[in-house]
Amino acid sequence: MTATERQTAVDLGLAAEDHFLHGHLLSSWVVDYIDLEESLAVGSVAQEELAHAATYLSLSGLDEAGRDDFVYERPVETWHPTRLLSQRLHDWPATVVRGVLLSHAALLRAEVLCASDSEPVRAAGAVIAAEQQLHVTHWQRWARLLACDPRTASEFGHRVAAVVPLGQDMFGTVRDADRASGRRLHQSWTQRVASAFDDQQMVADALGAEPLSRSAGAEHPELVEVFGEIRGIRLGPGDGVRGLYR
Amino acid sequence: MSDEREVRIRSAISTVEDPEVPVTLVDLGVVREVTVEPAKVRVVLRPTRLGCPARGEMALRIRHAVLGADPDVEVQVDWELSAWNGEDVSAAGREVLVEFGYADPGAMDKRCPYCGSAEVRAEGAFGGAVCKVPYTCRGCGSTFDALRSGPLPPTELGSGGSPCRM
């Protein structure tokens, strides 16, 4: 594996972490829904987030067992998801803000992959970009609804102010490698994201000119708790839920 | 003898139905390529969406179909990374889908599969499965699904601009 391929694999791994965690955290809205249509929508978005994570992990060279290990066995200290996903967001407006930020990042990342030297990476980038466009549209529609309705506008504004800064590390690196690329992506993403909200300057200021570095998952107690839940499904007497179906 | 075997295998594959939609995977445009070698059969599939939960079942059905035709062969099922769209559906597949109450996936404009009216409206961008978009017909009042394909349906969802400056 060349240095570039290794870097790509690292980047795809980080992307996969974000997609997996977003899909997992969103899934709670499948049953705690505000209306049936939204339950279906969130179920589909969550499902596709998990599929995009799996696709990136496959491109990183992981087979089915490797992907399983990546999610269920790897120590939390080795995870570096964005801070947007290192804590639970407990209400719908905050979930919408996070959806806008993550879907724009996912779309941008997939578009960048369309220019990869690797044919499979290019192909995956094209398919994922097309699918993420739908997510972008979905979350932006919700952002518009919540921001424009006088009954929700104020509360939504507070959530934008609270949640957007958590995305400062979206294109932050884990190591010092390729900071310039992260900076360029951060700036493109900030422009796109800001245009989705009413107070564009506030959003741009909150995200800053430079991405922050990502920190290890173990530094976020809520994320550790989330992993406890995820892995509780797989471990324990009879190997959790899996054991029931063996 | 060898030709007969290949015909048997291809014929078995052509009967495999999608687990969700009542049409064969060949007609749906999911089966993209079949290569029959003496000891191995390779089938390339294209998912309607990457998150389609039926992918495992589709691969299993293909595997069973091939092994039913030749129990001793090695079966390799690969998924290609490529965007599926309505144009991938065969003419026969389009007919079956309309008969079962789906919008014609190959048509330029969505029409109601029950009354043929073009006065239809997408009821959001997500349906009961990742590959479906729900519609309502204003002509006869029926609800129906379209398979997701190509650009987003015209549900006024909009894609850009700041929220309240429209």
Tab-separated table of N, CA, C and O in Angstrom, chain A residues 40-41 44-45 47-48 51-52 55 59 120 123-124 127-128 131 133-134 136-138 140-141 143-144 147-148 195-198 200, chain B residues 48-53 55 81-83 123 125-130 148 152-153 155-166:
chain	number	residue	atom	x	y	z
A	40	LEU	N	-40.446	6.970	8.357
A	40	LEU	CA	-39.961	6.261	7.163
A	40	LEU	C	-38.706	6.932	6.610
A	40	LEU	O	-37.737	6.276	6.231
A	41	ALA	N	-38.746	8.263	6.581
A	41	ALA	CA	-37.609	9.007	6.030
A	41	ALA	C	-36.355	8.768	6.862
A	41	ALA	O	-35.281	8.457	6.332
A	44	SER	N	-34.924	5.387	6.407
A	44	SER	CA	-34.183	5.245	5.151
A	44	SER	C	-32.827	5.940	5.224
A	44	SER	O	-31.817	5.405	4.771
A	45	VAL	N	-32.813	7.148	5.802
A	45	VAL	CA	-31.542	7.884	5.897
A	45	VAL	C	-30.565	7.090	6.775
A	45	VAL	O	-29.389	6.919	6.419
A	47	GLN	N	-30.531	3.906	7.380
A	47	GLN	CA	-30.137	2.694	6.649
A	47	GLN	C	-29.050	3.019	5.620
A	47	GLN	O	-28.080	2.271	5.458
A	48	GLU	N	-29.220	4.131	4.938
A	48	GLU	CA	-28.232	4.484	3.914
A	48	GLU	C	-26.918	4.945	4.544
A	48	GLU	O	-25.841	4.717	3.986
A	51	ALA	N	-25.087	1.876	5.186
A	51	ALA	CA	-24.594	1.300	3.923
A	51	ALA	C	-23.390	2.080	3.408
A	51	ALA	O	-22.446	1.491	2.866
A	52	HIS	N	-23.399	3.395	3.584
A	52	HIS	CA	-22.260	4.189	3.119
A	52	HIS	C	-21.025	3.894	3.977
A	52	HIS	O	-19.904	3.837	3.467
A	55	THR	N	-19.691	0.672	2.718
A	55	THR	CA	-19.033	0.840	1.416
A	55	THR	C	-17.625	1.396	1.594
A	55	THR	O	-16.662	0.917	0.976
A	59	LEU	N	-13.997	-0.337	0.713
A	59	LEU	CA	-12.968	0.305	-0.114
A	59	LEU	C	-11.637	0.409	0.625
A	59	LEU	O	-10.578	0.488	0.005
A	120	PRO	N	-12.630	2.079	-8.384
A	120	PRO	CA	-13.693	1.726	-7.430
A	120	PRO	C	-14.041	2.882	-6.488
A	120	PRO	O	-15.201	3.077	-6.143
A	123	ALA	N	-16.166	5.311	-8.436
A	123	ALA	CA	-17.521	4.783	-8.628
A	123	ALA	C	-18.337	4.918	-7.348
A	123	ALA	O	-19.499	5.332	-7.371
A	124	ALA	N	-17.702	4.579	-6.223
A	124	ALA	CA	-18.411	4.695	-4.944
A	124	ALA	C	-18.754	6.151	-4.664
A	124	ALA	O	-19.861	6.470	-4.205
A	127	VAL	N	-21.890	7.170	-6.628
A	127	VAL	CA	-23.149	6.612	-6.115
A	127	VAL	C	-23.508	7.252	-4.773
A	127	VAL	O	-24.657	7.650	-4.536
A	128	ILE	N	-22.527	7.382	-3.901
A	128	ILE	CA	-22.801	7.949	-2.575
A	128	ILE	C	-23.189	9.422	-2.695
A	128	ILE	O	-24.094	9.897	-1.997
A	131	GLU	N	-26.768	9.585	-3.614
A	131	GLU	CA	-27.662	9.218	-2.511
A	131	GLU	C	-27.658	10.276	-1.408
A	131	GLU	O	-28.684	10.572	-0.803
A	133	GLN	N	-27.239	13.412	-1.815
A	133	GLN	CA	-27.962	14.608	-2.248
A	133	GLN	C	-29.389	14.582	-1.705
A	133	GLN	O	-29.956	15.606	-1.319
A	134	LEU	N	-29.955	13.385	-1.683
A	134	LEU	CA	-31.311	13.239	-1.145
A	134	LEU	C	-31.346	13.574	0.349
A	134	LEU	O	-32.294	14.200	0.837
A	136	VAL	N	-29.257	15.611	1.925
A	136	VAL	CA	-29.089	17.070	2.027
A	136	VAL	C	-30.441	17.757	1.856
A	136	VAL	O	-30.841	18.611	2.643
A	137	THR	N	-31.147	17.338	0.826
A	137	THR	CA	-32.436	17.946	0.524
A	137	THR	C	-33.413	17.744	1.681
A	137	THR	O	-34.148	18.656	2.064
A	138	HIS	N	-33.395	16.544	2.214
A	138	HIS	CA	-34.304	16.232	3.322
A	138	HIS	C	-34.037	17.124	4.537
A	138	HIS	O	-34.950	17.731	5.100
A	140	GLN	N	-32.339	19.908	4.715
A	140	GLN	CA	-32.529	21.349	4.454
A	140	GLN	C	-34.012	21.725	4.449
A	140	GLN	O	-34.383	22.807	4.857
A	141	ARG	N	-34.814	20.810	3.985
A	141	ARG	CA	-36.258	21.080	4.002
A	141	ARG	C	-36.730	21.264	5.448
A	141	ARG	O	-37.486	22.172	5.766
A	143	ALA	N	-34.834	22.132	7.990
A	143	ALA	CA	-34.245	23.370	8.529
A	143	ALA	C	-35.103	24.558	8.127
A	143	ALA	O	-35.360	25.469	8.933
A	144	ARG	N	-35.567	24.532	6.895
A	144	ARG	CA	-36.393	25.644	6.416
A	144	ARG	C	-37.720	25.693	7.174
A	144	ARG	O	-38.174	26.751	7.608
A	147	ALA	N	-37.100	26.898	10.753
A	147	ALA	CA	-36.627	28.287	10.838
A	147	ALA	C	-37.704	29.282	10.427
A	147	ALA	O	-37.710	30.419	10.917
A	148	CYS	N	-38.585	28.858	9.564
A	148	CYS	CA	-39.562	29.816	9.027
A	148	CYS	C	-40.872	29.843	9.793
A	148	CYS	O	-41.657	30.780	9.646
A	195	SER	N	-25.097	28.455	3.847
A	195	SER	CA	-26.202	28.853	2.970
A	195	SER	C	-27.501	28.146	3.329
A	195	SER	O	-28.566	28.515	2.852
A	196	ALA	N	-27.412	27.115	4.155
A	196	ALA	CA	-28.614	26.386	4.537
A	196	ALA	C	-29.323	27.039	5.713
A	196	ALA	O	-30.458	26.680	6.033
A	197	PHE	N	-28.661	27.962	6.369
A	197	PHE	CA	-29.253	28.589	7.558
A	197	PHE	C	-29.465	30.076	7.331
A	197	PHE	O	-28.799	30.691	6.481
A	198	ASP	N	-30.359	30.611	8.144
A	198	ASP	CA	-30.717	32.012	7.965
A	198	ASP	C	-29.571	32.950	8.346
A	198	ASP	O	-29.257	33.890	7.633
A	200	GLN	N	-26.239	33.273	8.189
A	200	GLN	CA	-25.072	32.654	7.560
A	200	GLN	C	-23.758	33.071	8.208
A	200	GLN	O	-22.842	32.265	8.352
B	48	THR	N	-30.375	-1.284	-6.218
B	48	THR	CA	-31.193	-0.104	-6.521
B	48	THR	C	-30.740	1.082	-5.664
B	48	THR	O	-30.761	2.213	-6.111
B	49	ARG	N	-30.366	0.784	-4.420
B	49	ARG	CA	-29.735	1.765	-3.516
B	49	ARG	C	-28.687	0.995	-2.731
B	49	ARG	O	-28.878	-0.191	-2.427
B	50	LEU	N	-27.613	1.668	-2.319
B	50	LEU	CA	-26.578	0.958	-1.550
B	50	LEU	C	-27.160	0.389	-0.260
B	50	LEU	O	-26.728	-0.643	0.222
B	51	GLY	N	-28.162	1.098	0.306
B	51	GLY	CA	-28.725	0.657	1.584
B	51	GLY	C	-29.861	-0.325	1.449
B	51	GLY	O	-30.554	-0.589	2.436
B	52	CYS	N	-30.067	-0.873	0.282
B	52	CYS	CA	-31.171	-1.835	0.096
B	52	CYS	C	-30.969	-3.016	1.050
B	52	CYS	O	-29.961	-3.716	0.968
B	53	PRO	N	-31.932	-3.256	1.952
B	53	PRO	CA	-31.750	-4.336	2.924
B	53	PRO	C	-31.932	-5.725	2.314
B	53	PRO	O	-31.675	-6.723	2.972
B	55	ARG	N	-30.303	-6.907	-0.224
B	55	ARG	CA	-29.137	-7.340	-0.991
B	55	ARG	C	-28.685	-8.748	-0.621
B	55	ARG	O	-28.366	-9.560	-1.489
B	81	LEU	N	-20.558	-0.999	-7.996
B	81	LEU	CA	-20.853	0.324	-7.455
B	81	LEU	C	-21.275	1.213	-8.606
B	81	LEU	O	-20.449	1.813	-9.288
B	82	SER	N	-22.546	1.247	-8.825
B	82	SER	CA	-23.057	2.020	-9.940
B	82	SER	C	-24.494	2.388	-9.628
B	82	SER	O	-25.207	1.618	-8.975
B	83	ALA	N	-24.905	3.556	-10.063
B	83	ALA	CA	-26.259	4.012	-9.730
B	83	ALA	C	-27.293	3.322	-10.616
B	83	ALA	O	-27.218	3.394	-11.838
B	123	GLU	N	-45.602	12.281	-2.414
B	123	GLU	CA	-45.926	12.579	-1.010
B	123	GLU	C	-44.664	12.460	-0.175
B	123	GLU	O	-44.530	11.579	0.651
B	125	ALA	N	-40.252	12.436	-0.037
B	125	ALA	CA	-39.176	11.823	-0.815
B	125	ALA	C	-38.867	10.401	-0.362
B	125	ALA	O	-38.076	9.709	-0.986
B	126	PHE	N	-39.498	9.972	0.739
B	126	PHE	CA	-39.184	8.640	1.269
B	126	PHE	C	-40.456	7.822	1.430
B	126	PHE	O	-41.462	8.321	1.907
B	127	GLY	N	-40.375	6.557	1.039
B	127	GLY	CA	-41.524	5.672	1.175
B	127	GLY	C	-41.248	4.534	2.128
B	127	GLY	O	-40.409	4.655	3.019
B	128	GLY	N	-41.935	3.424	1.895
B	128	GLY	CA	-41.813	2.290	2.804
B	128	GLY	C	-40.519	1.513	2.653
B	128	GLY	O	-40.253	0.590	3.410
B	129	ALA	N	-39.716	1.862	1.685
B	129	ALA	CA	-38.408	1.222	1.495
B	129	ALA	C	-37.478	2.266	0.890
B	129	ALA	O	-37.943	3.248	0.308
B	130	VAL	N	-36.179	2.052	1.036
B	130	VAL	CA	-35.229	3.066	0.543
B	130	VAL	C	-35.359	3.300	-0.958
B	130	VAL	O	-35.004	4.360	-1.461
B	148	ARG	N	-37.328	4.661	-6.831
B	148	ARG	CA	-36.500	5.864	-6.861
B	148	ARG	C	-35.461	5.770	-7.979
B	148	ARG	O	-34.753	4.786	-8.097
B	152	LEU	N	-34.390	13.942	-8.032
B	152	LEU	CA	-35.405	13.902	-6.984
B	152	LEU	C	-36.778	14.201	-7.562
B	152	LEU	O	-36.901	14.958	-8.520
B	153	PRO	N	-37.829	13.607	-6.970
B	153	PRO	CA	-39.171	13.900	-7.449
B	153	PRO	C	-39.521	15.359	-7.159
B	153	PRO	O	-38.986	15.944	-6.213
B	155	THR	N	-41.070	17.454	-5.372
B	155	THR	CA	-41.873	17.642	-4.168
B	155	THR	C	-41.585	18.986	-3.537
B	155	THR	O	-41.784	19.138	-2.348
B	156	GLU	N	-41.109	19.889	-4.362
B	156	GLU	CA	-40.898	21.212	-3.797
B	156	GLU	C	-39.885	21.199	-2.683
B	156	GLU	O	-39.874	22.064	-1.867
B	157	LEU	N	-39.033	20.173	-2.600
B	157	LEU	CA	-38.135	20.084	-1.441
B	157	LEU	C	-37.035	21.120	-1.511
B	157	LEU	O	-36.495	21.517	-0.492
B	158	GLY	N	-36.713	21.557	-2.699
B	158	GLY	CA	-35.679	22.598	-2.797
B	158	GLY	C	-34.365	22.123	-2.269
B	158	GLY	O	-34.321	21.226	-1.456
B	159	SER	N	-33.293	22.675	-2.721
B	159	SER	CA	-32.022	22.144	-2.252
B	159	SER	C	-31.075	23.210	-1.736
B	159	SER	O	-30.019	22.897	-1.233
B	160	GLY	N	-31.398	24.427	-1.848
B	160	GLY	CA	-30.419	25.404	-1.389
B	160	GLY	C	-31.074	26.686	-0.927
B	160	GLY	O	-32.281	26.774	-0.787
B	161	GLY	N	-30.266	27.661	-0.697
B	161	GLY	CA	-30.804	28.953	-0.288
B	161	GLY	C	-31.050	28.990	1.193
B	161	GLY	O	-31.246	27.979	1.830
B	162	SER	N	-30.987	30.167	1.751
B	162	SER	CA	-31.188	30.241	3.182
B	162	SER	C	-32.672	30.072	3.485
B	162	SER	O	-33.521	30.396	2.675
B	163	PRO	N	-32.989	29.519	4.632
B	163	PRO	CA	-34.326	29.032	4.908
B	163	PRO	C	-35.461	30.028	4.676
B	163	PRO	O	-36.443	29.679	4.070
B	164	CYS	N	-35.365	31.221	5.195
B	164	CYS	CA	-36.543	32.076	5.164
B	164	CYS	C	-36.444	33.213	4.176
B	164	CYS	O	-37.198	34.163	4.242
B	165	ARG	N	-35.535	33.105	3.253
B	165	ARG	CA	-35.453	34.179	2.247
B	165	ARG	C	-35.845	33.631	0.894
B	165	ARG	O	-35.020	33.440	0.030
B	166	MET	N	-37.098	33.245	0.764
B	166	MET	CA	-37.516	32.636	-0.497
B	166	MET	C	-38.628	33.444	-1.139
B	166	MET	O	-39.340	34.142	-0.506
